[in-house]
Coordinates of N, CA and C in Angstrom, one line a residue:
X9 N 40.1 55.2 -32.8 CA 39.5 54.6 -31.6 C 39.5 53.1 -31.7
X10 N 39.9 52.5 -30.6 CA 40.0 51.0 -30.5 C 38.7 50.4 -30.4
X11 N 38.4 49.3 -31.1 CA 37.1 48.6 -31.1 C 37.2 47.6 -29.9
X12 N 36.2 47.7 -29.0 CA 36.1 46.8 -27.9 C 35.4 45.6 -28.2
X13 N 36.0 44.5 -27.8 CA 35.4 43.2 -28.0 C 34.2 43.0 -27.0
X14 N 33.1 42.6 -27.4 CA 32.0 42.4 -26.5 C 32.3 41.4 -25.4
X15 N 31.9 41.6 -24.2 CA 32.3 40.7 -23.1 C 31.6 39.3 -23.3
X16 N 30.5 39.3 -24.0 CA 29.8 38.0 -24.1 C 30.3 37.2 -25.3
X17 N 31.2 37.7 -26.1 CA 31.7 36.9 -27.3 C 32.2 35.5 -26.9
X18 N 32.8 35.3 -25.8 CA 33.3 34.0 -25.5 C 32.4 33.2 -24.6
X19 N 31.2 33.7 -24.3 CA 30.2 33.0 -23.5 C 29.8 31.7 -24.1
X20 N 29.5 31.6 -25.4 CA 29.0 30.3 -25.9 C 30.1 29.2 -25.7
X21 N 31.3 29.5 -25.8 CA 32.4 28.5 -25.6 C 32.4 28.1 -24.1
X22 N 32.3 29.0 -23.2 CA 32.2 28.7 -21.8 C 31.0 27.9 -21.4
X23 N 29.8 28.3 -22.0 CA 28.6 27.5 -21.7 C 28.7 26.1 -22.3
X24 N 29.3 26.0 -23.5 CA 29.4 24.6 -24.0 C 30.3 23.8 -23.2
X25 N 31.4 24.3 -22.7 CA 32.4 23.6 -21.9 C 31.7 23.2 -20.6
X26 N 31.0 24.1 -20.0 CA 30.3 23.9 -18.7 C 29.2 22.8 -18.9
X27 N 28.4 22.8 -20.0 CA 27.4 21.8 -20.2 C 28.1 20.5 -20.4
X28 N 29.1 20.4 -21.2 CA 29.8 19.2 -21.5 C 30.4 18.6 -20.2
X29 N 30.9 19.4 -19.3 CA 31.5 19.0 -18.1 C 30.4 18.5 -17.1
X30 N 29.3 19.2 -17.1 CA 28.2 18.7 -16.2 C 27.5 17.5 -16.7
X31 N 27.4 17.3 -18.0 CA 26.7 16.1 -18.5 C 27.6 14.9 -18.3
X32 N 28.9 15.1 -18.4 CA 29.9 14.0 -18.1 C 29.8 13.6 -16.7
X33 N 29.7 14.6 -15.8 CA 29.6 14.2 -14.3 C 28.3 13.5 -14.1
X34 N 27.2 13.9 -14.7 CA 25.9 13.2 -14.5 C 26.0 11.7 -15.0
X35 N 26.7 11.5 -16.1 CA 26.8 10.1 -16.6 C 27.7 9.3 -15.7
X36 N 28.7 9.9 -15.1 CA 29.6 9.1 -14.2 C 28.9 8.7 -12.9
X37 N 27.9 9.4 -12.5 CA 27.2 9.0 -11.2 C 25.8 8.4 -11.4
X38 N 25.4 8.2 -12.7 CA 24.1 7.7 -13.0 C 24.0 6.2 -12.5
X39 N 22.9 5.9 -11.8 CA 22.6 4.5 -11.4 C 21.5 3.9 -12.2
X40 N 21.6 2.6 -12.3 CA 20.6 1.9 -13.0 C 20.1 0.8 -12.1
X41 N 18.8 0.5 -12.2 CA 18.2 -0.5 -11.4 C 18.0 -1.8 -12.2
X42 N 18.4 -2.9 -11.7 CA 18.2 -4.2 -12.4 C 17.2 -5.0 -11.5
X43 N 16.2 -5.5 -12.2 CA 15.2 -6.3 -11.5 C 15.8 -7.7 -11.3
X44 N 15.8 -8.1 -10.1 CA 16.3 -9.4 -9.7 C 15.1 -10.3 -9.4
X45 N 15.1 -11.5 -10.1 CA 14.1 -12.5 -9.9 C 14.8 -13.7 -9.2
X46 N 14.3 -14.1 -8.0 CA 15.0 -15.1 -7.2 C 14.0 -16.1 -6.6
X47 N 14.3 -17.4 -6.7 CA 13.4 -18.4 -6.0 C 14.0 -18.6 -4.6
X48 N 13.1 -18.4 -3.6 CA 13.5 -18.5 -2.2 C 12.4 -19.4 -1.5
X49 N 12.8 -19.8 -0.3 CA 11.8 -20.5 0.6 C 11.1 -19.4 1.4
X50 N 9.8 -19.5 1.5 CA 9.0 -18.5 2.3 C 8.3 -19.2 3.5
X51 N 8.5 -18.7 4.6 CA 7.7 -19.1 5.8 C 7.0 -17.9 6.3
X52 N 6.3 -18.0 7.4 CA 5.5 -16.8 8.0 C 5.8 -16.7 9.5
X53 N 5.7 -15.5 10.0 CA 5.9 -15.3 11.4 C 5.0 -14.2 11.9
X54 N 4.9 -14.2 13.2 CA 4.0 -13.3 13.9 C 4.7 -12.4 15.0
X55 N 3.9 -11.4 15.5 CA 4.4 -10.6 16.6 C 3.9 -11.2 17.9
X56 N 4.3 -12.4 18.2 CA 3.9 -13.1 19.4 C 5.1 -13.5 20.2
X57 N 5.0 -13.4 21.5 CA 6.1 -13.9 22.4 C 6.4 -15.4 22.1
X58 N 7.7 -15.7 22.1 CA 8.1 -17.1 21.8 C 8.5 -17.3 20.4
X59 N 8.2 -16.3 19.5 CA 8.6 -16.4 18.1 C 9.8 -15.6 17.8
X60 N 10.3 -14.9 18.8 CA 11.4 -14.0 18.6 C 12.1 -13.8 19.9
X61 N 13.3 -13.2 19.9 CA 14.0 -12.8 21.1 C 13.7 -11.3 21.3
X62 N 13.3 -11.0 22.6 CA 13.0 -9.6 22.9 C 11.5 -9.2 22.5
X63 N 11.3 -8.0 22.2 CA 10.0 -7.4 21.9 C 9.6 -8.0 20.6
X64 N 8.5 -8.7 20.5 CA 8.0 -9.3 19.2 C 7.5 -8.3 18.2
X65 N 7.3 -7.1 18.6 CA 6.8 -6.1 17.7 C 7.9 -5.2 17.2
X66 N 9.1 -5.5 17.5 CA 10.3 -4.7 17.0 C 11.2 -5.6 16.2
X67 N 11.4 -5.2 14.9 CA 12.3 -5.9 14.0 C 13.8 -5.8 14.4
X68 N 14.6 -6.5 13.8 CA 16.1 -6.5 14.1 C 16.7 -5.1 13.9
X69 N 16.2 -4.3 13.0 CA 16.8 -3.0 12.8 C 16.0 -1.9 13.6
X70 N 15.1 -2.3 14.4 CA 14.4 -1.3 15.2 C 13.0 -0.9 14.6
X71 N 12.6 -1.4 13.4 CA 11.4 -1.1 12.8 C 10.2 -1.7 13.7
X72 N 9.2 -0.9 13.9 CA 8.0 -1.3 14.7 C 7.1 -2.1 13.7
X73 N 6.8 -3.3 14.0 CA 5.9 -4.1 13.2 C 4.5 -4.1 13.8
X74 N 3.5 -3.8 12.9 CA 2.1 -3.7 13.3 C 1.3 -4.6 12.4
X75 N 0.3 -5.3 13.0 CA -0.6 -6.1 12.2 C -1.2 -5.4 11.0
X76 N -1.2 -6.0 9.9 CA -1.7 -5.4 8.6 C -0.6 -4.9 7.7
X77 N 0.6 -4.7 8.3 CA 1.8 -4.3 7.5 C 2.2 -5.4 6.5
X78 N 2.7 -5.0 5.3 CA 3.3 -5.9 4.4 C 4.8 -5.8 4.6
X79 N 5.3 -6.7 5.4 CA 6.7 -6.7 5.8 C 7.2 -8.1 5.7
X80 N 8.5 -8.2 5.5 CA 9.2 -9.5 5.5 C 10.5 -9.4 6.2
X81 N 11.0 -10.5 6.7 CA 12.3 -10.7 7.2 C 13.1 -11.4 6.2
X82 N 14.4 -11.2 6.0 CA 15.2 -11.9 5.0 C 16.4 -12.5 5.6
X83 N 16.8 -13.6 5.0 CA 18.1 -14.3 5.4 C 19.2 -13.3 5.1
X84 N 20.3 -13.5 5.9 CA 21.4 -12.5 5.7 C 22.1 -12.6 4.4
X85 N 22.1 -13.7 3.7 CA 22.7 -13.8 2.4 C 22.0 -12.9 1.4
X86 N 20.7 -12.7 1.6 CA 19.9 -11.8 0.7 C 20.2 -10.3 0.9
X87 N 20.7 -10.0 2.1 CA 21.2 -8.6 2.3 C 22.2 -8.2 1.4
X88 N 23.2 -9.1 1.1 CA 24.3 -8.8 0.2 C 23.8 -8.7 -1.2
X89 N 22.7 -9.2 -1.5 CA 22.1 -9.2 -2.9 C 21.3 -7.9 -3.1
X90 N 21.2 -7.0 -2.1 CA 20.5 -5.8 -2.3 C 19.2 -5.7 -1.5
X91 N 18.9 -6.7 -0.8 CA 17.7 -6.6 0.0 C 18.0 -6.0 1.4
X92 N 18.2 -4.7 1.4 CA 18.6 -4.0 2.5 C 17.3 -3.5 3.2
X93 N 17.5 -3.0 4.5 CA 16.3 -2.5 5.2 C 15.5 -1.4 4.3
X94 N 14.2 -1.6 4.2 CA 13.4 -0.7 3.5 C 13.2 -1.1 2.0
X95 N 14.0 -2.0 1.5 CA 13.8 -2.4 0.1 C 12.4 -3.0 -0.1
X96 N 11.9 -2.8 -1.3 CA 10.6 -3.4 -1.6 C 10.7 -4.6 -2.5
X97 N 9.8 -5.6 -2.2 CA 9.8 -6.9 -2.8 C 8.4 -7.2 -3.3
X98 N 8.3 -7.8 -4.5 CA 7.0 -8.5 -4.8 C 7.2 -10.0 -4.7
X99 N 6.1 -10.6 -4.2 CA 6.1 -12.1 -4.0 C 5.1 -12.7 -4.9
X100 N 5.5 -13.5 -5.9 CA 4.6 -14.1 -6.8 C 3.5 -14.8 -6.0
X101 N 2.2 -14.5 -6.4 CA 1.1 -15.2 -5.8 C 0.5 -14.3 -4.7
X102 N 1.2 -13.3 -4.3 CA 0.6 -12.4 -3.2 C 0.5 -11.0 -3.8
X103 N -0.6 -10.3 -3.4 CA -0.8 -8.9 -3.9 C 0.1 -7.9 -3.2
X104 N 0.5 -6.8 -3.9 CA 1.2 -5.7 -3.3 C 2.7 -5.9 -3.2
X105 N 3.3 -4.9 -2.5 CA 4.7 -4.9 -2.3 C 5.0 -5.0 -0.8
X106 N 6.0 -5.8 -0.5 CA 6.4 -6.0 0.9 C 7.7 -5.3 1.1
X107 N 7.9 -4.7 2.3 CA 9.1 -4.0 2.7 C 10.0 -4.9 3.6
X108 N 11.3 -4.9 3.3 CA 12.2 -5.6 4.2 C 12.4 -4.8 5.5
X109 N 11.8 -5.3 6.6 CA 11.9 -4.6 7.9 C 12.5 -5.4 9.0
X110 N 13.0 -6.6 8.6 CA 13.5 -7.5 9.6 C 14.5 -8.5 9.0
X111 N 15.4 -9.0 9.8 CA 16.4 -10.0 9.2 C 16.3 -11.3 10.1
X112 N 16.7 -12.4 9.5 CA 16.6 -13.6 10.2 C 18.0 -14.0 10.8
X113 N 17.9 -15.1 11.5 CA 19.2 -15.6 12.1 C 20.2 -16.0 11.1
X114 N 21.4 -16.1 11.4 CA 22.5 -16.4 10.5 C 22.5 -17.8 9.9
X115 N 21.7 -18.7 10.4 CA 21.7 -20.1 9.9 C 20.9 -20.2 8.6
X116 N 20.0 -19.3 8.3 CA 19.1 -19.4 7.1 C 19.8 -18.9 5.8
X117 N 19.5 -19.5 4.7 CA 20.0 -19.1 3.4 C 18.8 -19.1 2.4
X118 N 18.8 -18.1 1.5 CA 17.7 -18.0 0.5 C 16.3 -18.2 1.1
X119 N 16.0 -17.4 2.1 CA 14.8 -17.5 2.8 C 14.2 -16.2 3.2
X120 N 12.9 -16.1 3.1 CA 12.2 -14.9 3.6 C 11.1 -15.4 4.6
X121 N 10.7 -14.5 5.5 CA 9.7 -14.8 6.5 C 8.7 -13.7 6.3
X122 N 7.5 -14.0 6.0 CA 6.4 -13.1 5.7 C 5.7 -12.7 7.0
X123 N 5.6 -11.5 7.3 CA 5.0 -11.0 8.6 C 3.5 -11.1 8.5
X124 N 2.9 -11.8 9.4 CA 1.4 -12.0 9.4 C 0.8 -11.5 10.7
X125 N 1.3 -10.4 11.3 CA 0.7 -9.8 12.4 C 0.6 -10.7 13.6
X126 N -0.6 -10.8 14.2 CA -0.8 -11.7 15.3 C -1.6 -13.0 14.9
X127 N -1.9 -13.1 13.6 CA -2.7 -14.2 13.2 C -1.9 -15.5 13.0
X128 N -1.7 -16.2 14.1 CA -0.9 -17.4 14.2 C -1.5 -18.5 13.2
X129 N -2.8 -18.6 13.1 CA -3.4 -19.6 12.2 C -3.1 -19.3 10.8
X130 N -3.0 -18.1 10.4 CA -2.7 -17.7 9.0 C -1.2 -18.1 8.7
X131 N -0.3 -17.9 9.7 CA 1.1 -18.2 9.5 C 1.2 -19.7 9.4
X132 N 0.5 -20.5 10.3 CA 0.6 -21.9 10.2 C 0.0 -22.5 8.9
X133 N -1.1 -21.9 8.4 CA -1.7 -22.3 7.1 C -0.7 -22.0 6.0
X134 N 0.0 -20.9 6.0 CA 1.0 -20.6 5.0 C 2.1 -21.7 4.9
X135 N 2.6 -22.1 6.1 CA 3.6 -23.1 6.2 C 4.9 -22.7 5.6
X136 N 5.5 -23.6 4.8 CA 6.8 -23.4 4.2 C 6.6 -23.7 2.7
X137 N 6.9 -22.8 1.8 CA 6.8 -23.1 0.4 C 7.8 -22.3 -0.4
X138 N 8.1 -22.7 -1.6 CA 8.9 -22.0 -2.5 C 8.1 -20.8 -3.1
X139 N 8.8 -19.7 -3.3 CA 8.1 -18.6 -4.0 C 9.2 -17.9 -4.8
X140 N 8.7 -17.1 -5.7 CA 9.7 -16.2 -6.5 C 9.4 -14.8 -6.1
X141 N 10.5 -14.1 -5.8 CA 10.5 -12.7 -5.4 C 11.2 -11.9 -6.5
X142 N 10.8 -10.7 -6.5 CA 11.4 -9.7 -7.5 C 11.7 -8.4 -6.7
X143 N 12.9 -7.9 -7.0 CA 13.3 -6.6 -6.3 C 14.3 -5.9 -7.2
X144 N 14.4 -4.6 -7.0 CA 15.4 -3.8 -7.7 C 16.7 -3.8 -7.0
X145 N 17.8 -4.1 -7.7 CA 19.1 -4.1 -7.2 C 19.8 -2.9 -7.9
X146 N 20.3 -2.0 -7.1 CA 21.0 -0.8 -7.6 C 22.4 -1.2 -8.0
X147 N 22.8 -0.8 -9.2 CA 24.2 -1.0 -9.7 C 24.8 0.4 -10.0
X148 N 26.0 0.6 -9.5 CA 26.6 1.9 -9.8 C 27.4 1.8 -11.1

């Protein structure tokens, strides 16, 4: 009588190959986040007519801005550095995290505009000052 080889005898080899293949695929698509620290000029803006073109409560990408939100607009050169819509930023000297929900005109460089709702006095008091921001930049 012929001895039959168990069907599972080659399973460990197949499982090992499958695991090796999957782990290699995971490593190839793994992303890392690098914290970027950048000195920029910060000003402030409001949801008031005359401070923007069109509806003052709608950002350039269509995000609705509401008083009390921690939101910023960024200069277009910062978009290329990873500050895309929805990215979160910390601003030295200010509590919490701010979301990128708006972009500025093309003439600005290395600049953010901090959203201050309808409080024009707070925006004027903030003025223009250098700040350090931090954000995660995804690298593939």
